[in-house]
Coordinates of C-alpha atoms and ligand atoms in Angstrom, one line a residue:
M83 CA -129.9 -75.6 -38.9
K84 CA -127.1 -77.7 -37.4
A85 CA -124.1 -78.3 -39.6
S86 CA -123.0 -82.0 -39.6
L87 CA -119.7 -83.1 -38.1
K88 CA -119.9 -86.5 -39.7
G89 CA -116.5 -87.5 -41.1
K90 CA -114.9 -84.2 -39.9
T91 CA -111.4 -84.7 -38.4
I92 CA -111.0 -83.0 -35.1
V93 CA -107.7 -82.5 -33.3
L94 CA -108.2 -82.4 -29.6
T95 CA -105.6 -81.7 -26.9
G96 CA -106.0 -82.8 -23.3
G97 CA -108.3 -85.6 -24.4
G98 CA -107.5 -87.6 -21.3
G99 CA -108.8 -85.0 -19.0
G100 CA -112.2 -84.0 -17.7
I101 CA -113.4 -81.6 -20.3
G102 CA -111.4 -83.3 -23.1
R103 CA -112.9 -86.7 -22.5
A104 CA -116.5 -85.3 -22.4
A105 CA -115.8 -83.4 -25.6
A106 CA -114.3 -86.4 -27.4
Q107 CA -117.4 -88.5 -26.6
A108 CA -119.8 -85.8 -27.6
L109 CA -118.0 -85.2 -30.9
A110 CA -117.7 -88.9 -31.6
K111 CA -121.4 -89.4 -31.2
E112 CA -121.8 -86.9 -34.0
G113 CA -119.6 -89.1 -36.3
A114 CA -116.5 -87.0 -36.1
R115 CA -113.0 -88.6 -36.4
I116 CA -111.0 -87.7 -33.3
A117 CA -107.2 -87.3 -33.0
L118 CA -106.3 -87.2 -29.3
C119 CA -103.2 -85.1 -29.5
G120 CA -100.8 -84.9 -26.5
G121 CA -100.9 -86.2 -23.0
N122 CA -98.4 -88.2 -20.9
N123 CA -100.9 -90.3 -19.1
I124 CA -101.3 -93.0 -21.7
E125 CA -103.9 -94.9 -19.6
K126 CA -106.2 -91.9 -19.5
L127 CA -105.8 -91.3 -23.3
E128 CA -106.5 -94.9 -24.0
K129 CA -109.6 -94.8 -21.9
T130 CA -110.9 -91.8 -23.9
A131 CA -110.0 -93.6 -27.1
C132 CA -112.1 -96.7 -26.0
L133 CA -115.0 -94.4 -25.2
V134 CA -114.7 -92.8 -28.7
K135 CA -114.6 -96.2 -30.3
D136 CA -117.7 -97.3 -28.3
C137 CA -119.5 -94.4 -30.0
G138 CA -118.6 -95.9 -33.4
A139 CA -116.1 -93.2 -34.3
E140 CA -112.5 -93.4 -35.6
V141 CA -109.8 -92.4 -33.2
F142 CA -106.0 -91.8 -33.5
V143 CA -104.0 -91.5 -30.3
L144 CA -100.8 -89.4 -30.3
P145 CA -99.4 -89.2 -26.8
G146 CA -96.8 -86.6 -26.2
D147 CA -95.7 -83.6 -24.1
L148 CA -97.0 -80.2 -25.3
T149 CA -94.0 -78.6 -23.8
D150 CA -91.8 -80.6 -26.2
F151 CA -90.9 -78.5 -29.2
N152 CA -90.3 -81.6 -31.4
F153 CA -93.8 -83.0 -30.6
L154 CA -95.4 -79.6 -31.5
E155 CA -93.4 -79.5 -34.7
N156 CA -94.6 -82.8 -36.0
C157 CA -97.9 -83.8 -34.4
I158 CA -100.3 -82.0 -36.8
E159 CA -98.5 -83.4 -39.8
K160 CA -98.7 -87.0 -38.3
I161 CA -102.4 -86.6 -37.7
A162 CA -103.0 -85.2 -41.2
S163 CA -101.2 -88.1 -42.8
H164 CA -103.2 -90.6 -40.7
F165 CA -106.6 -89.1 -41.5
G166 CA -105.8 -87.3 -44.8
Q167 CA -107.3 -84.0 -43.6
I168 CA -107.9 -81.9 -40.6
D169 CA -111.0 -79.7 -40.2
I170 CA -111.1 -78.6 -36.6
L171 CA -108.6 -77.9 -33.8
I172 CA -109.6 -77.8 -30.1
N173 CA -106.9 -76.5 -27.8
N174 CA -108.1 -77.8 -24.6
A175 CA -105.1 -79.0 -22.7
G176 CA -104.0 -76.8 -19.8
I177 CA -102.6 -76.6 -16.4
A178 CA -103.4 -74.3 -13.5
L179 CA -101.5 -73.2 -10.5
N180 CA -102.7 -72.0 -7.1
K181 CA -99.8 -69.9 -5.7
P182 CA -99.4 -66.4 -4.3
F183 CA -97.9 -63.9 -6.8
E184 CA -94.6 -63.6 -4.9
E185 CA -94.1 -67.3 -4.6
T186 CA -94.6 -68.1 -8.2
T187 CA -91.2 -69.1 -9.6
Q188 CA -89.8 -68.5 -13.1
A189 CA -90.0 -72.2 -13.7
D190 CA -93.8 -72.2 -12.7
F191 CA -94.3 -69.2 -15.1
D192 CA -92.5 -70.8 -18.0
R193 CA -94.2 -74.2 -17.6
I194 CA -97.7 -72.7 -17.5
F195 CA -97.0 -70.5 -20.5
S196 CA -95.5 -73.3 -22.5
I197 CA -98.6 -75.5 -22.1
N198 CA -101.4 -72.8 -22.0
V199 CA -100.1 -70.4 -24.5
R200 CA -97.1 -71.5 -26.6
A201 CA -98.5 -75.0 -27.4
P202 CA -101.9 -73.7 -28.7
F203 CA -100.1 -70.8 -30.5
I204 CA -97.9 -73.3 -32.4
L205 CA -100.7 -75.8 -33.0
C206 CA -102.9 -73.1 -34.5
Q207 CA -100.0 -72.1 -36.8
K208 CA -99.3 -75.7 -37.9
V209 CA -103.0 -76.5 -38.5
L210 CA -103.9 -73.5 -40.7
P211 CA -102.7 -75.0 -44.0
Y212 CA -105.0 -77.9 -43.5
L213 CA -108.0 -75.9 -42.2
R214 CA -107.8 -73.8 -45.4
K215 CA -108.7 -76.9 -47.4
S216 CA -111.7 -77.7 -45.2
N217 CA -115.3 -76.5 -45.7
H218 CA -115.9 -76.7 -42.0
A219 CA -112.8 -75.1 -40.6
A220 CA -112.8 -74.0 -37.0
I221 CA -110.5 -73.6 -34.0
I222 CA -111.8 -73.5 -30.4
N223 CA -109.4 -72.4 -27.7
I224 CA -110.5 -73.2 -24.1
A225 CA -109.6 -70.2 -22.0
S226 CA -111.2 -69.5 -18.6
V227 CA -113.0 -66.9 -16.6
V228 CA -109.6 -66.3 -15.1
G229 CA -108.7 -64.8 -18.5
H230 CA -111.1 -62.0 -17.7
K231 CA -110.5 -61.3 -14.0
G232 CA -107.7 -61.4 -11.5
Y233 CA -108.3 -64.2 -9.1
V234 CA -106.2 -64.4 -5.9
N235 CA -103.3 -66.9 -6.1
Q236 CA -103.7 -67.4 -9.8
A237 CA -101.4 -64.8 -11.3
A238 CA -99.5 -67.1 -13.6
Y239 CA -102.6 -69.0 -14.7
A240 CA -104.5 -65.7 -15.2
A241 CA -101.7 -64.3 -17.2
S242 CA -101.6 -67.4 -19.4
K243 CA -105.3 -67.3 -20.1
H244 CA -105.3 -63.6 -20.8
A245 CA -102.4 -64.3 -23.3
L246 CA -104.3 -67.2 -24.9
I247 CA -107.4 -64.9 -25.4
G248 CA -105.1 -62.2 -26.7
F249 CA -103.6 -64.1 -29.6
T250 CA -106.9 -65.9 -30.3
K251 CA -108.6 -62.6 -31.0
T252 CA -105.9 -61.6 -33.4
L253 CA -105.9 -65.0 -35.1
A254 CA -109.7 -64.9 -35.4
N255 CA -109.5 -61.6 -37.3
E256 CA -106.6 -62.7 -39.5
V257 CA -108.3 -65.9 -40.8
Y258 CA -112.0 -64.8 -40.8
T259 CA -112.1 -64.0 -44.5
Q260 CA -110.6 -67.5 -45.2
N261 CA -113.8 -69.1 -43.8
I262 CA -112.0 -70.3 -40.7
R263 CA -114.0 -69.7 -37.5
V264 CA -112.1 -69.1 -34.3
H265 CA -113.8 -69.3 -31.0
I266 CA -113.0 -68.9 -27.3
I267 CA -114.8 -70.7 -24.5
S268 CA -114.2 -69.2 -21.1
P269 CA -115.6 -71.6 -18.4
G270 CA -115.8 -71.0 -14.7
G271 CA -115.4 -73.9 -12.3
V272 CA -115.8 -77.2 -14.0
Y273 CA -115.8 -80.4 -12.0
T274 CA -112.6 -82.0 -13.1
D275 CA -109.2 -83.0 -11.6
M276 CA -107.9 -79.5 -12.3
V277 CA -110.5 -77.7 -10.2
K278 CA -110.2 -80.1 -7.3
V279 CA -106.5 -79.0 -7.0
V280 CA -106.9 -75.3 -7.8
R281 CA -110.1 -74.5 -6.0
P282 CA -110.4 -77.1 -3.2
D283 CA -112.9 -74.7 -1.6
L284 CA -115.5 -75.3 -4.3
K285 CA -118.0 -78.0 -3.7
E286 CA -119.0 -80.5 -6.4
E287 CA -122.6 -79.3 -6.1
G288 CA -123.2 -76.3 -8.3
M289 CA -120.1 -76.8 -10.4
I290 CA -120.3 -76.9 -14.1
L291 CA -120.1 -80.5 -15.5
P292 CA -117.6 -81.3 -18.2
E293 CA -120.5 -82.6 -20.3
E294 CA -122.0 -79.1 -20.2
I295 CA -118.8 -77.6 -21.7
A296 CA -118.8 -80.5 -24.3
D297 CA -122.4 -79.5 -25.3
I298 CA -121.2 -75.9 -25.8
I299 CA -118.3 -77.1 -28.0
L300 CA -120.7 -79.1 -30.1
F301 CA -123.1 -76.1 -30.4
L302 CA -120.3 -73.8 -31.6
L303 CA -119.0 -76.3 -34.1
Q304 CA -122.5 -77.1 -35.5
S305 CA -123.3 -73.4 -35.9
R306 CA -122.2 -72.4 -39.3
G307 CA -124.9 -69.9 -40.2
N308 CA -124.9 -66.2 -40.3
A309 CA -124.8 -65.8 -36.6
V310 CA -121.2 -66.0 -35.6
I311 CA -120.2 -66.6 -32.0
D312 CA -116.7 -65.4 -31.0
E313 CA -116.6 -66.2 -27.3
I314 CA -118.8 -67.9 -24.8
C315 CA -118.3 -67.2 -21.1
V316 CA -119.8 -69.7 -18.7
H317 CA -120.2 -69.2 -15.0
R318 CA -121.2 -71.5 -12.2
V319 CA -124.8 -71.4 -11.1
G320 CA -123.8 -70.0 -7.8
K321 CA -122.1 -66.9 -9.3
Q322 CA -124.0 -63.7 -10.1
P323 CA -124.7 -63.1 -13.8
F324 CA -121.9 -61.2 -15.6
D325 CA -119.6 -61.7 -12.6
V326 CA -117.2 -64.2 -14.0
Ligands
NAD751 P1 -107.9 -81.8 -16.6 O1 -106.7 -81.6 -15.6 O2 -108.9 -82.8 -16.3 O3 -107.3 -81.9 -18.0 C1 -106.2 -81.2 -18.5 C2 -105.6 -82.0 -19.7 O4 -104.4 -81.3 -20.2 C3 -105.2 -83.4 -19.3 O5 -105.6 -84.3 -20.3 C4 -103.6 -83.3 -19.4 O6 -103.0 -84.6 -19.8 C5 -103.4 -82.3 -20.4 N1 -102.1 -81.7 -20.2 C6 -101.6 -81.0 -19.2 N2 -100.3 -80.7 -19.4 C7 -99.9 -81.3 -20.6 C8 -98.7 -81.4 -21.3 N3 -97.6 -80.9 -20.8 N4 -98.7 -82.1 -22.5 C9 -99.9 -82.7 -22.9 N5 -101.1 -82.6 -22.3 C10 -101.1 -81.9 -21.1 O7 -108.5 -80.3 -16.6 P2 -109.8 -79.7 -17.4 O8 -110.6 -79.0 -16.3 O9 -110.4 -80.8 -18.2 O10 -109.1 -78.6 -18.3 C11 -109.3 -78.5 -19.7 C12 -109.1 -77.0 -20.0 O11 -110.2 -76.3 -19.4 C13 -107.8 -76.4 -19.5 O12 -107.3 -75.6 -20.6 C14 -108.3 -75.5 -18.4 O13 -107.4 -74.4 -18.1 C15 -109.6 -75.1 -18.8 N6 -110.5 -74.7 -17.8 C16 -110.8 -75.5 -16.7 C17 -111.7 -75.1 -15.7 C18 -112.1 -76.0 -14.6 O14 -112.6 -75.4 -13.6 N7 -111.8 -77.2 -14.6 C19 -112.2 -73.8 -15.8 C20 -111.8 -72.9 -16.8 C21 -111.0 -73.4 -17.8

């Protein structure tokens, strides 16, 4: 049986991007209240907010840079005071980098880690007090198949997604008995702005659609029975099974 998301408050990072926008719409259609947390492209965030409203759902837009410590310190509290509660956090924002190992600079490394690892780490810490009060508490961290395998020219990105998966596994175990479910989704190539930059060799045809990842997010959040799913790995149709 599907658990209802009606009235649940969901904090979503990267809501202006490909997967984030599709997820926001899918969750809004189920009656969830959406906080679009972080993002410097206000136009893209506002566009997602309009689409959420079109679905008849409540939305709160909180633009900001996830590398900014002040923003990370305060955003969860601001969302909680706006909606009065938080049930679910989806750490979706991320950046990628297509550079040979030796050319990757310290600045590249620090930036990718601050967005892909530090921000979700801190947001998880900040949100836990609120999730403990919810009867539908969940965290979804969007990792990548790159978090399972070493792709050429993606050392910093791969390291960041391995790190994200690493802390998520620990967190999942630490809060499991508190009825907080923690999931990882590790997608392969999804047709968004990010993949067009990182993997220009991939053709649109055969790529995963953002809406397909949104459906998986929905499935995870609506599954509150005795079958608990920790991680879902998703590969493109053109890849061999189990070869992420
Ligand atoms: P996208 O580029 O369309 O969206 C990324 C989002 O992250 C954007 O909304 C952007 O504003 C936000 N973001 C980036 N830096 C930020 C910062 N400093 N502060 C606030 N927000 C920031 O890409 P996408 O494909 O939708 O990616 C979403 C997630 O999926 C990422 O974590 C990505 O690593 C992961 N992923 C993507 C693919 C793929 O092929 N597209 C595959 C596996 C995993």
